[in-house]
Amino acid sequence: MSRPGAPLGASATELASLSVIGEVDLPATLTVRDLREGWRPHRAEVVFDCATSGPRRHVFEGPLLREVALASRPLFDIRRRKDRSRFTLAVSGGDGHRTVPAWAEIDADFGDAPVLLATRLDGEDLDAVGSQLVVPVDRCGARYISAVTRVRVGAWPGAW
């Protein structure tokens, strides 16, 4: 088990883990158990449209993505809204699926979306398969990422 501040690549007893990396002071590797025991759980009862199987109903539990990312101390000035608003979180899953939410979506001063890193799905622990990104405010399930392997925190690239 590796908490924020521990070196990446630390061994874990569980099969599935994710890394919080990028523009952070304290990169970390976290198991599903770490997520479940280290942060207050939130519950989301969701219905979303799946392109291949239609409407899906699930109950997810886990910590807020924002709280997990903040524990790694992103390299922005927490007091400056404009500094925070230029950051993104690139989330990758074990199957290669990726999505890039903006920090402002999950920040309490902006969108305050309750995006989760789920540790439980319909009452079952996800320890062996990995956490799942859950975006309860989305109508479609395209940003639901299974078996999350990495959360990369970083500022939007230079001038565009």
PDB file of C-alpha atoms in Angstrom:
ATOM      1  CA  MET A   1       0.000   0.000   0.000  1.00  0.00           C
ATOM      2  CA  SER A   2       1.332   3.414  -0.905  1.00  0.00           C
ATOM      3  CA  ARG A   3      -0.188   6.605   0.418  1.00  0.00           C
ATOM      4  CA  PRO A   4       0.398  10.086  -0.998  1.00  0.00           C
ATOM      5  CA  GLY A   5       4.065  10.801  -0.514  1.00  0.00           C
ATOM      6  CA  ALA A   6       5.123   7.162  -0.811  1.00  0.00           C
ATOM      7  CA  PRO A   7       7.138   6.180  -3.860  1.00  0.00           C
ATOM      8  CA  LEU A   8       5.326   5.007  -6.956  1.00  0.00           C
ATOM      9  CA  GLY A   9       5.536   1.305  -7.543  1.00  0.00           C
ATOM     10  CA  ALA A  10       5.218   0.318  -3.881  1.00  0.00           C
ATOM     11  CA  SER A  11       3.839  -3.191  -3.550  1.00  0.00           C
ATOM     12  CA  ALA A  12       0.214  -3.833  -2.712  1.00  0.00           C
ATOM     13  CA  THR A  13      -1.511  -6.971  -1.525  1.00  0.00           C
ATOM     14  CA  GLU A  14      -4.574  -6.358  -3.707  1.00  0.00           C
ATOM     15  CA  LEU A  15      -4.449  -6.910  -7.449  1.00  0.00           C
ATOM     16  CA  ALA A  16      -5.828  -3.575  -8.608  1.00  0.00           C
ATOM     17  CA  SER A  17      -4.344  -0.155  -7.944  1.00  0.00           C
ATOM     18  CA  LEU A  18      -4.236   3.271  -9.507  1.00  0.00           C
ATOM     19  CA  SER A  19      -1.565   5.946  -9.607  1.00  0.00           C
ATOM     20  CA  VAL A  20      -2.100   9.651  -9.012  1.00  0.00           C
ATOM     21  CA  ILE A  21       0.662  11.361 -10.958  1.00  0.00           C
ATOM     22  CA  GLY A  22       1.520  14.505 -12.879  1.00  0.00           C
ATOM     23  CA  GLU A  23       1.790  18.012 -11.522  1.00  0.00           C
ATOM     24  CA  VAL A  24       1.497  16.963  -7.869  1.00  0.00           C
ATOM     25  CA  ASP A  25       3.791  17.198  -4.842  1.00  0.00           C
ATOM     26  CA  LEU A  26       2.897  13.736  -3.568  1.00  0.00           C
ATOM     27  CA  PRO A  27       2.382  11.133  -6.307  1.00  0.00           C
ATOM     28  CA  ALA A  28       0.753   7.996  -4.962  1.00  0.00           C
ATOM     29  CA  THR A  29      -0.231   4.450  -5.809  1.00  0.00           C
ATOM     30  CA  LEU A  30      -3.521   3.481  -4.169  1.00  0.00           C
ATOM     31  CA  THR A  31      -5.448   0.241  -4.001  1.00  0.00           C
ATOM     32  CA  VAL A  32      -9.219   0.077  -3.924  1.00  0.00           C
ATOM     33  CA  ARG A  33      -8.944  -0.691  -0.212  1.00  0.00           C
ATOM     34  CA  ASP A  34      -6.832   2.475   0.274  1.00  0.00           C
ATOM     35  CA  LEU A  35      -9.575   4.492  -1.414  1.00  0.00           C
ATOM     36  CA  ARG A  36     -12.283   2.873   0.701  1.00  0.00           C
ATOM     37  CA  GLU A  37     -10.448   3.292   4.007  1.00  0.00           C
ATOM     38  CA  GLY A  38      -8.686   6.610   3.417  1.00  0.00           C
ATOM     39  CA  TRP A  39     -11.568   8.862   2.421  1.00  0.00           C
ATOM     40  CA  ARG A  40     -15.190   9.368   3.348  1.00  0.00           C
ATOM     41  CA  PRO A  41     -17.421   7.341   1.015  1.00  0.00           C
ATOM     42  CA  HIS A  42     -20.112   8.960  -1.073  1.00  0.00           C
ATOM     43  CA  ARG A  43     -23.049   7.135  -2.632  1.00  0.00           C
ATOM     44  CA  ALA A  44     -24.446   7.699  -6.116  1.00  0.00           C
ATOM     45  CA  GLU A  45     -27.545   6.025  -7.509  1.00  0.00           C
ATOM     46  CA  VAL A  46     -27.215   6.532 -11.243  1.00  0.00           C
ATOM     47  CA  VAL A  47     -29.007   5.855 -14.489  1.00  0.00           C
ATOM     48  CA  PHE A  48     -27.022   6.360 -17.673  1.00  0.00           C
ATOM     49  CA  ASP A  49     -27.407   5.380 -21.301  1.00  0.00           C
ATOM     50  CA  CYS A  50     -24.963   2.799 -22.591  1.00  0.00           C
ATOM     51  CA  ALA A  51     -24.510   2.911 -26.374  1.00  0.00           C
ATOM     52  CA  THR A  52     -24.413  -0.885 -26.642  1.00  0.00           C
ATOM     53  CA  SER A  53     -26.903  -2.047 -23.991  1.00  0.00           C
ATOM     54  CA  GLY A  54     -29.271   0.836 -23.315  1.00  0.00           C
ATOM     55  CA  PRO A  55     -30.133   2.318 -19.896  1.00  0.00           C
ATOM     56  CA  ARG A  56     -28.061   1.057 -16.967  1.00  0.00           C
ATOM     57  CA  ARG A  57     -28.950   1.470 -13.277  1.00  0.00           C
ATOM     58  CA  HIS A  58     -26.300   1.119 -10.600  1.00  0.00           C
ATOM     59  CA  VAL A  59     -25.389   2.175  -7.087  1.00  0.00           C
ATOM     60  CA  PHE A  60     -21.770   3.231  -6.642  1.00  0.00           C
ATOM     61  CA  GLU A  61     -19.886   4.075  -3.455  1.00  0.00           C
ATOM     62  CA  GLY A  62     -16.459   5.636  -3.066  1.00  0.00           C
ATOM     63  CA  PRO A  63     -14.518   8.810  -2.402  1.00  0.00           C
ATOM     64  CA  LEU A  64     -14.786  11.973  -4.434  1.00  0.00           C
ATOM     65  CA  LEU A  65     -12.165  12.245  -7.174  1.00  0.00           C
ATOM     66  CA  ARG A  66     -11.477  15.792  -5.980  1.00  0.00           C
ATOM     67  CA  GLU A  67     -10.552  14.646  -2.456  1.00  0.00           C
ATOM     68  CA  VAL A  68      -8.240  11.901  -3.690  1.00  0.00           C
ATOM     69  CA  ALA A  69      -6.495  14.264  -6.119  1.00  0.00           C
ATOM     70  CA  LEU A  70      -6.159  16.995  -3.450  1.00  0.00           C
ATOM     71  CA  ALA A  71      -4.386  14.517  -1.146  1.00  0.00           C
ATOM     72  CA  SER A  72      -1.571  14.388  -3.720  1.00  0.00           C
ATOM     73  CA  ARG A  73      -1.271  18.186  -3.488  1.00  0.00           C
ATOM     74  CA  PRO A  74      -1.702  19.435  -7.071  1.00  0.00           C
ATOM     75  CA  LEU A  75       0.754  22.152  -8.051  1.00  0.00           C
ATOM     76  CA  PHE A  76      -1.738  24.987  -8.156  1.00  0.00           C
ATOM     77  CA  ASP A  77      -2.414  27.761  -5.697  1.00  0.00           C
ATOM     78  CA  ILE A  78      -5.531  26.519  -3.913  1.00  0.00           C
ATOM     79  CA  ARG A  79      -6.461  30.135  -3.073  1.00  0.00           C
ATOM     80  CA  ARG A  80      -6.483  31.236  -6.729  1.00  0.00           C
ATOM     81  CA  ARG A  81      -9.548  30.135  -8.687  1.00  0.00           C
ATOM     82  CA  LYS A  82      -8.017  30.993 -12.055  1.00  0.00           C
ATOM     83  CA  ASP A  83      -4.983  28.858 -11.261  1.00  0.00           C
ATOM     84  CA  ARG A  84      -7.193  25.860 -10.356  1.00  0.00           C
ATOM     85  CA  SER A  85      -9.440  26.364 -13.377  1.00  0.00           C
ATOM     86  CA  ARG A  86      -6.625  25.637 -15.853  1.00  0.00           C
ATOM     87  CA  PHE A  87      -6.020  22.108 -14.492  1.00  0.00           C
ATOM     88  CA  THR A  88      -7.389  18.837 -15.853  1.00  0.00           C
ATOM     89  CA  LEU A  89      -7.466  15.215 -14.668  1.00  0.00           C
ATOM     90  CA  ALA A  90      -6.679  12.622 -17.333  1.00  0.00           C
ATOM     91  CA  VAL A  91      -8.224   9.349 -16.150  1.00  0.00           C
ATOM     92  CA  SER A  92      -7.163   6.045 -17.766  1.00  0.00           C
ATOM     93  CA  GLY A  93      -8.722   2.606 -17.444  1.00  0.00           C
ATOM     94  CA  GLY A  94      -7.239  -0.847 -17.749  1.00  0.00           C
ATOM     95  CA  ASP A  95      -8.855  -1.327 -21.159  1.00  0.00           C
ATOM     96  CA  GLY A  96      -7.308   1.868 -22.570  1.00  0.00           C
ATOM     97  CA  HIS A  97     -10.501   3.934 -22.173  1.00  0.00           C
ATOM     98  CA  ARG A  98      -9.674   7.530 -21.190  1.00  0.00           C
ATOM     99  CA  THR A  99     -11.437  10.743 -20.325  1.00  0.00           C
ATOM    100  CA  VAL A 100     -10.263  14.209 -19.317  1.00  0.00           C
ATOM    101  CA  PRO A 101     -12.507  16.105 -16.905  1.00  0.00           C
ATOM    102  CA  ALA A 102     -11.626  19.694 -16.079  1.00  0.00           C
ATOM    103  CA  TRP A 103     -10.701  20.487 -12.487  1.00  0.00           C
ATOM    104  CA  ALA A 104     -13.408  23.169 -12.547  1.00  0.00           C
ATOM    105  CA  GLU A 105     -16.062  20.453 -13.032  1.00  0.00           C
ATOM    106  CA  ILE A 106     -15.249  18.908  -9.652  1.00  0.00           C
ATOM    107  CA  ASP A 107     -14.118  22.021  -7.752  1.00  0.00           C
ATOM    108  CA  ALA A 108     -16.580  23.251  -5.120  1.00  0.00           C
ATOM    109  CA  ASP A 109     -16.165  26.853  -6.356  1.00  0.00           C
ATOM    110  CA  PHE A 110     -17.184  25.886  -9.904  1.00  0.00           C
ATOM    111  CA  GLY A 111     -19.235  22.847 -11.030  1.00  0.00           C
ATOM    112  CA  ASP A 112     -18.965  20.871  -7.770  1.00  0.00           C
ATOM    113  CA  ALA A 113     -19.859  17.652  -9.643  1.00  0.00           C
ATOM    114  CA  PRO A 114     -19.764  14.647  -7.273  1.00  0.00           C
ATOM    115  CA  VAL A 115     -17.422  12.569  -9.450  1.00  0.00           C
ATOM    116  CA  LEU A 116     -16.421   9.364  -7.648  1.00  0.00           C
ATOM    117  CA  LEU A 117     -13.622   6.851  -7.705  1.00  0.00           C
ATOM    118  CA  ALA A 118     -15.988   4.015  -6.858  1.00  0.00           C
ATOM    119  CA  THR A 119     -14.814   1.214  -4.592  1.00  0.00           C
ATOM    120  CA  ARG A 120     -18.159  -0.599  -4.579  1.00  0.00           C
ATOM    121  CA  LEU A 121     -20.644  -1.345  -7.356  1.00  0.00           C
ATOM    122  CA  ASP A 122     -24.138  -2.517  -6.432  1.00  0.00           C
ATOM    123  CA  GLY A 123     -22.895  -3.565  -2.983  1.00  0.00           C
ATOM    124  CA  GLU A 124     -19.874  -5.519  -4.244  1.00  0.00           C
ATOM    125  CA  ASP A 125     -16.285  -4.487  -3.518  1.00  0.00           C
ATOM    126  CA  LEU A 126     -14.151  -3.675  -6.566  1.00  0.00           C
ATOM    127  CA  ASP A 127     -10.827  -4.630  -4.923  1.00  0.00           C
ATOM    128  CA  ALA A 128      -9.850  -7.238  -7.533  1.00  0.00           C
ATOM    129  CA  VAL A 129     -11.055  -5.403 -10.649  1.00  0.00           C
ATOM    130  CA  GLY A 130     -10.159  -1.819  -9.747  1.00  0.00           C
ATOM    131  CA  SER A 131     -12.000   1.361  -8.973  1.00  0.00           C
ATOM    132  CA  GLN A 132     -14.416   2.951 -11.406  1.00  0.00           C
ATOM    133  CA  LEU A 133     -14.738   6.592 -12.379  1.00  0.00           C
ATOM    134  CA  VAL A 134     -18.377   7.592 -11.931  1.00  0.00           C
ATOM    135  CA  VAL A 135     -19.778  10.859 -13.302  1.00  0.00           C
ATOM    136  CA  PRO A 136     -23.324  10.966 -11.876  1.00  0.00           C
ATOM    137  CA  VAL A 137     -24.211  14.193 -13.695  1.00  0.00           C
ATOM    138  CA  ASP A 138     -23.698  12.580 -17.138  1.00  0.00           C
ATOM    139  CA  ARG A 139     -26.693  11.207 -19.046  1.00  0.00           C
ATOM    140  CA  CYS A 140     -24.525   8.851 -21.115  1.00  0.00           C
ATOM    141  CA  GLY A 141     -21.952   6.434 -19.730  1.00  0.00           C
ATOM    142  CA  ALA A 142     -19.008   7.352 -21.968  1.00  0.00           C
ATOM    143  CA  ARG A 143     -17.026   8.932 -19.106  1.00  0.00           C
ATOM    144  CA  TYR A 144     -17.561   6.000 -16.739  1.00  0.00           C
ATOM    145  CA  ILE A 145     -14.103   4.389 -16.695  1.00  0.00           C
ATOM    146  CA  SER A 146     -13.715   0.829 -15.388  1.00  0.00           C
ATOM    147  CA  ALA A 147     -10.539  -0.470 -13.733  1.00  0.00           C
ATOM    148  CA  VAL A 148      -8.984   2.981 -13.305  1.00  0.00           C
ATOM    149  CA  THR A 149      -5.192   2.697 -13.501  1.00  0.00           C
ATOM    150  CA  ARG A 150      -4.090   6.320 -13.555  1.00  0.00           C
ATOM    151  CA  VAL A 151      -5.231   9.821 -12.680  1.00  0.00           C
ATOM    152  CA  ARG A 152      -2.882  12.385 -14.170  1.00  0.00           C
ATOM    153  CA  VAL A 153      -3.294  15.879 -12.728  1.00  0.00           C
ATOM    154  CA  GLY A 154      -1.933  18.753 -14.782  1.00  0.00           C
ATOM    155  CA  ALA A 155      -2.359  22.203 -16.227  1.00  0.00           C
ATOM    156  CA  TRP A 156      -3.651  22.680 -19.718  1.00  0.00           C
ATOM    157  CA  PRO A 157      -0.633  22.925 -22.051  1.00  0.00           C
ATOM    158  CA  GLY A 158       0.791  26.408 -22.757  1.00  0.00           C
ATOM    159  CA  ALA A 159      -0.775  28.950 -25.073  1.00  0.00           C
ATOM    160  CA  TRP A 160      -3.107  27.604 -27.738  1.00  0.00           C
TER     161      TRP A 160
END
